[in-house]
Protein backbone atom coordinates (compact mmCIF):
# COMPACT_ATOMS: atom_id res chain seq x y z
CA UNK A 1 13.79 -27.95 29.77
CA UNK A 2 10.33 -26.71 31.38
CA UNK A 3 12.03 -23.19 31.62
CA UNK A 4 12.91 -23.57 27.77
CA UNK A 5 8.95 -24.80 27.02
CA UNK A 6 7.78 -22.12 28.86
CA UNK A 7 10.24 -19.65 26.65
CA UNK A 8 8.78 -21.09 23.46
CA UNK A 9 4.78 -20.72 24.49
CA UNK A 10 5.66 -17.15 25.46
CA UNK A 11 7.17 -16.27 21.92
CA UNK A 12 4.52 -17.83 19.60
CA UNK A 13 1.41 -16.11 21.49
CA UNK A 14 0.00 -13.82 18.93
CA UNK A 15 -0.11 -10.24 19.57
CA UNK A 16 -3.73 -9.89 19.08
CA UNK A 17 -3.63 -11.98 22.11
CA UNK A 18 -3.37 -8.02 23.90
CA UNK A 19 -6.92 -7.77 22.44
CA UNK A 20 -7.75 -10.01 26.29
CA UNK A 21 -7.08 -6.51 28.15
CA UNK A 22 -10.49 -4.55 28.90
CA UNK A 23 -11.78 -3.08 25.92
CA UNK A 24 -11.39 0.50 25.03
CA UNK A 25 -14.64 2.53 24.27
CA UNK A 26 -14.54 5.23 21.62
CA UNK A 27 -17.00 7.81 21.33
CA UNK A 28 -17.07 10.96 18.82
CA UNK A 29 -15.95 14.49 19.30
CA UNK A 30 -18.02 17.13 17.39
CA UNK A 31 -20.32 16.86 14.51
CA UNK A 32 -17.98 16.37 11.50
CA UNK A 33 -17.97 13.11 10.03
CA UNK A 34 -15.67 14.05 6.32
CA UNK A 35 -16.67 10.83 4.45
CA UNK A 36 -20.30 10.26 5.26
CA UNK A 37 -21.53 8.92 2.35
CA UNK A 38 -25.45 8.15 2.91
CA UNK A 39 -27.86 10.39 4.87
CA UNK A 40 -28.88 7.42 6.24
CA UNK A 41 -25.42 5.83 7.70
CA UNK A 42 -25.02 5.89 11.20
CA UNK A 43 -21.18 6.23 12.99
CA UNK A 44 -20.81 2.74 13.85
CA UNK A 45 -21.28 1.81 10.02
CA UNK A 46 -18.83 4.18 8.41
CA UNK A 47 -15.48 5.51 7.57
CA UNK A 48 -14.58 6.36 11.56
CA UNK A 49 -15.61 3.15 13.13
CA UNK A 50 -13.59 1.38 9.82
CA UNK A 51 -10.53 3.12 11.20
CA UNK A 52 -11.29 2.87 14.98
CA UNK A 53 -12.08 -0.94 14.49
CA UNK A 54 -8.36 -1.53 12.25
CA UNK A 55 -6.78 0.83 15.43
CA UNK A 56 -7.91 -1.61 17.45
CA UNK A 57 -6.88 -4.96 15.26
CA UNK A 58 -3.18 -2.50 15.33
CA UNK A 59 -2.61 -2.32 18.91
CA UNK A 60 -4.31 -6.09 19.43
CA UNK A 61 -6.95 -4.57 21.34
CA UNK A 62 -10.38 -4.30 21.31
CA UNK A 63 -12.21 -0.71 20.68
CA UNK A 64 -15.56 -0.61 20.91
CA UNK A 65 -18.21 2.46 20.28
CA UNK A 66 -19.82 4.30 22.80
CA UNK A 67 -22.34 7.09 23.38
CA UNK A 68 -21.12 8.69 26.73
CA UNK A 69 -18.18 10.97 26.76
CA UNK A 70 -18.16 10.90 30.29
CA UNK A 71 -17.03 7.35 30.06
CA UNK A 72 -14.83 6.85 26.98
CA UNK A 73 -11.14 5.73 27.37
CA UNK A 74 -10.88 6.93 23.36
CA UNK A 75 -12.14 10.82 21.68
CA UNK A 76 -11.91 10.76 18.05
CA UNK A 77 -12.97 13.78 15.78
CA UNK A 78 -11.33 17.64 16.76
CA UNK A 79 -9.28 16.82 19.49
CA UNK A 80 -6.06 17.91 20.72
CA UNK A 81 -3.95 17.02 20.79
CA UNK A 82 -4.24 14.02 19.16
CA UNK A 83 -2.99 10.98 16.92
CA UNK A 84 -4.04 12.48 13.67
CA UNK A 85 -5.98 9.74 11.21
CA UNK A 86 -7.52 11.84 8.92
CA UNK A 87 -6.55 15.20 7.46
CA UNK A 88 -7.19 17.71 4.44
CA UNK A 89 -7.31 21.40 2.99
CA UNK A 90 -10.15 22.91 2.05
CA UNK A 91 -11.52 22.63 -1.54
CA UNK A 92 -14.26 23.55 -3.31
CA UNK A 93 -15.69 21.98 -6.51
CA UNK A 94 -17.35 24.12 -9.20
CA UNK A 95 -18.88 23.12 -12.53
CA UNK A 96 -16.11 23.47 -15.55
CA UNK A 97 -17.80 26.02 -17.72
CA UNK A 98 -19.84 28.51 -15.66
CA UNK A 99 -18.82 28.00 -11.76
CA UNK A 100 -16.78 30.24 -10.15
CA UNK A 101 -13.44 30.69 -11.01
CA UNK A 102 -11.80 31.66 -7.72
CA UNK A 103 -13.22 31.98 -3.93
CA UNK A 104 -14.03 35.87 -3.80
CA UNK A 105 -16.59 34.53 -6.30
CA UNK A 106 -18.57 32.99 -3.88
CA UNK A 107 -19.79 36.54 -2.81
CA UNK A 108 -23.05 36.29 -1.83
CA UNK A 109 -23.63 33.05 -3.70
CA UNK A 110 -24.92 29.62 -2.36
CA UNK A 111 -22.84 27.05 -1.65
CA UNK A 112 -23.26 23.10 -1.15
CA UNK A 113 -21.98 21.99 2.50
CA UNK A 114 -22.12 18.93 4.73
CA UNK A 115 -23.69 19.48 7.92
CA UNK A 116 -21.61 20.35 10.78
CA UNK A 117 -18.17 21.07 8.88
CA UNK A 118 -15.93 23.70 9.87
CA UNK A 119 -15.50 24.81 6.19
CA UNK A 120 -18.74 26.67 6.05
CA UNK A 121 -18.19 29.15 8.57
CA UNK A 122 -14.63 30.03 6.94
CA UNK A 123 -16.49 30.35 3.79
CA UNK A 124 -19.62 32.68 5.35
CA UNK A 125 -17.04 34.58 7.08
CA UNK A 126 -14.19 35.43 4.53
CA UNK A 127 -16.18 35.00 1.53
CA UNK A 128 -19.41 36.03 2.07
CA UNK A 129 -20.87 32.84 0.63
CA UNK A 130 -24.06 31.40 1.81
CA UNK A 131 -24.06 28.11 3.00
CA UNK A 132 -26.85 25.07 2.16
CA UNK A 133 -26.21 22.11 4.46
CA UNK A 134 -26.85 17.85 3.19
CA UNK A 135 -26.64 15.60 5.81
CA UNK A 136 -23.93 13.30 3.32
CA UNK A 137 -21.08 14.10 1.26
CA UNK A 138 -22.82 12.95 -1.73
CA UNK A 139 -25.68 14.96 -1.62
CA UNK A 140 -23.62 18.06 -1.64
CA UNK A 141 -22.38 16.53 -4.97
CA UNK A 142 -25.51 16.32 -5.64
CA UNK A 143 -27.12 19.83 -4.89
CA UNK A 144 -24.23 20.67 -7.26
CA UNK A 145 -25.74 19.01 -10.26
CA UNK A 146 -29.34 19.94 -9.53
CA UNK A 147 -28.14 24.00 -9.29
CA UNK A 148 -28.61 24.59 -5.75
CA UNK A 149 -25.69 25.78 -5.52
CA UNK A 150 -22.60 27.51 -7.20
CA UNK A 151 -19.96 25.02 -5.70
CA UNK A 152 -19.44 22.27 -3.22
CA UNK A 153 -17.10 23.22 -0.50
CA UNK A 154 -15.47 20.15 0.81
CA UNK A 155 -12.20 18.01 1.80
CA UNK A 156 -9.80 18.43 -0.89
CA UNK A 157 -8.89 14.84 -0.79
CA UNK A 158 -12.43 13.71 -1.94
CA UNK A 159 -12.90 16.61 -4.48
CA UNK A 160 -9.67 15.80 -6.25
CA UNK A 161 -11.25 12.33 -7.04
CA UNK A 162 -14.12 13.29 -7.73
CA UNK A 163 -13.57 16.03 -10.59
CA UNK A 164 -11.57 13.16 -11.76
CA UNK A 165 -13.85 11.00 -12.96
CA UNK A 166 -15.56 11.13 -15.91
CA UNK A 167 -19.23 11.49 -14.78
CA UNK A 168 -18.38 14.87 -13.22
CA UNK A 169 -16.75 16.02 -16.35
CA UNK A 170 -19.26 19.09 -16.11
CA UNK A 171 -18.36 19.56 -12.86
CA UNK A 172 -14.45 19.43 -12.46
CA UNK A 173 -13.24 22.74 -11.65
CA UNK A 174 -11.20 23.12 -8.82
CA UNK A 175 -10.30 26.49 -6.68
CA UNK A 176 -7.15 26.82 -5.13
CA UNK A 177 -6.47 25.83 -1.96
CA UNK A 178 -6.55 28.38 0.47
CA UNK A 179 -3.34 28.62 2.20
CA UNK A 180 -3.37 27.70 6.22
CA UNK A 181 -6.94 25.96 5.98
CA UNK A 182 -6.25 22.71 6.67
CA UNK A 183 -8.39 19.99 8.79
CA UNK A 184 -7.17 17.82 10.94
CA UNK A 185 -9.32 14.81 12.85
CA UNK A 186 -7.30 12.66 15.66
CA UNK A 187 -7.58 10.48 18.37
CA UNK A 188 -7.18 11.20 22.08
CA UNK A 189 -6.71 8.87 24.96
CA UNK A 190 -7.79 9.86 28.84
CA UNK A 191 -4.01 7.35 29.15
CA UNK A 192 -0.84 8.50 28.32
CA UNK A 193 0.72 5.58 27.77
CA UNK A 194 -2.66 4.21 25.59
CA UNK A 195 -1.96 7.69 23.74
CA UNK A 196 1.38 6.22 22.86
CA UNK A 197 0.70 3.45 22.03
CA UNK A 198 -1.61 4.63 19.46
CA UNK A 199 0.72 7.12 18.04
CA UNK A 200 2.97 4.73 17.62
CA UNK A 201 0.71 2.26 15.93
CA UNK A 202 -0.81 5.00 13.66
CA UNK A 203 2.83 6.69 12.49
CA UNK A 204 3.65 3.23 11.32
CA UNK A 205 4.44 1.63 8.11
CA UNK A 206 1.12 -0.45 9.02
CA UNK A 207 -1.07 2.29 10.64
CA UNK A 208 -0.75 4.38 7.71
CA UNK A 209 -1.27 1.59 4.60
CA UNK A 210 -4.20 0.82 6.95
CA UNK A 211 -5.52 4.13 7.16
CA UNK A 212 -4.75 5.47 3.63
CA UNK A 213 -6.82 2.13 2.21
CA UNK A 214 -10.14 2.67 4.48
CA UNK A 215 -9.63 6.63 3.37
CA UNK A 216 -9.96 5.31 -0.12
CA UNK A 217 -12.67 2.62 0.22
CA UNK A 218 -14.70 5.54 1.60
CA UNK A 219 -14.10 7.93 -0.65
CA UNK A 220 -14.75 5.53 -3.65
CA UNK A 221 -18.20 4.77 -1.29
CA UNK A 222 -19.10 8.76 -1.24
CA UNK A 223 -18.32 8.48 -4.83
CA UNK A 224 -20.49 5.74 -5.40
CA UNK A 225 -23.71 6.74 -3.70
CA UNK A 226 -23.68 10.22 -5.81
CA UNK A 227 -23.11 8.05 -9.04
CA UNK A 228 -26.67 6.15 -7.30
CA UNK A 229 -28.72 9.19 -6.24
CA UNK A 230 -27.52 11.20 -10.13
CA UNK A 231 -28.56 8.09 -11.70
CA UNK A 232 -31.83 7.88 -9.94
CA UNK A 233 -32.36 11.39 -10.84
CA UNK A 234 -31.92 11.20 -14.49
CA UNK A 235 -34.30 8.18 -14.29
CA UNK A 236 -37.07 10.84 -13.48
C-alpha cells in the first residue's frame, strides 16, 4: 500500500515542479534584437526575454537574464549551432508609387536600418546602398514616411504585415527576396543534454504555437508604436 501511495504522489507532481533545479541564466549574443519595438525598451522587457521566459515555463525550469557571458548556462542571438527560435529573409519595404522597384535600385541611395542588423552590410556591400541606422524597428518605419530614406530594409516577416495594413497603404511595396539571405537567431547551451532538452522543447507542437504567438504579439507591438510615433507626427 505505502509503495502504491508513494507511486501515486510521484505521478501527479507537476512538471513545472523541474523549475526546483538551479536556474539557468541567459545572456545575449550580438547586437541584433529583430523586433525591438521602442528605442527605449530594454532586453529584459521585449520579444527575446518573452520567448526565453515561455522556454523556460517549456522545459519547467527557470531562465533568468544575465549580463556576463562568462557565466551564462544559455547564448541566445547568432549562435551556432543552435535551437533556432526566430528566423527570416531579408526584405525591404518601399513606398507604392515612387520607391524602388527592385534592389539594384538602392544604388547609392539611403536606406532605413535598425542598428546592429546584419542586413545593412549585405545591402552596402552588394547594392551599394547607404545605410541610416534607428535604434527600433519602428522608427525605421518611420524614417520611411518622413523621406529619410528610399526603403526600409528589414525581416521579411514584419514587412509582410506591415505593407498589409492599411495605414501603410503608401508604403506597401515589397522587393523580392533575395535568394540565400536568410537570418537565423537560436539558442545555445554550455550542456549538451540542456541543449537537448531545449531542442526538443522548441521543435514541439508546444514550443512552436508558443513561439509563433510571442513572434506575433511583437510584431503587432512594432506595428503599434509606428502607428504612435506617425500619429504623433501628423499631430505637429
Amino acid at each position: 500500500m505505502k509503495k502504491f501511495l508513494l507511486r501515486l504522489m510521484m505521478l501527479t507532481v507537476p512538471v513545472s515542479a523541474g523549475a526546483s533545479e538551479n536556474p539557468l541564466t541567459a545572456v545575449p549574443e550580438g547586437d541584433y534584437r529583430p523586433l525591438k519595438a521602442a528605442e527605449a525598451e530594454v532586453v529584459t522587457d521585449g520579444f527575446e526575454a518573452a520567448w526565453i521566459a515561455a522556454l523556460g515555463d517549456l522545459m519547467g525550469r527557470e531562465i533568468t537574464l544575465g549580463k556576463k557571458p562568462g557565466q551564462a548556462d544559455l547564448r541566445f542571438g547568432a549562435v551556432h549551432p543552435r535551437a533556432i527560435y526566430y528566423s527570416s529573409r531579408i526584405a525591404a519595404l518601399t513606398a507604392a508609387s515612387s520607391g524602388p522597384a527592385q534592389w539594384k535600385d538602392l544604388s547609392s541611395e539611403t536606406f532605413c536600418v535598425m542598428a546592429g542588423s546584419p542586413h545593412a552590410d549585405f545591402v552596402v556591400s552588394t547594392y551599394g546602398g547607404v545605410a541610416r541606422e534607428y535604434p527600433s524597428a519602428a522608427q525605421t518605419l518611420i524614417g520611411l514616411k518622413l523621406d529619410e530614406c528610399q526603403a526600409v530594409v528589414a525581416d521579411e516577416v514584419l514587412l509582410q504585415q506591415i505593407a498589409s495594413l492599411p495605414e501603410w497603404r503608401r508604403y506597401n511595396r515589397l522587393l523580392p527576396p533575395v535568394a540565400n539571405q536568410a537570418l537565423g537567431l537560436g539558442v545555445k547551451a554550455g550542456d549538451p543534454a540542456v541543449q537537448r532538452q531545449i531542442e526538443q522543447v522548441a521543435s514541439s507542437p508546444a514550443g512552436k504555437t508558443k513561439l509563433a504567438s510571442i513572434t506575433q504579439q511583437w510584431i503587432d507591438e512594432v506595428a503599434f508604436q509606428a502607428y504612435v510615433l506617425a500619429d504623433t507626427l501628423d499631430c505637429h
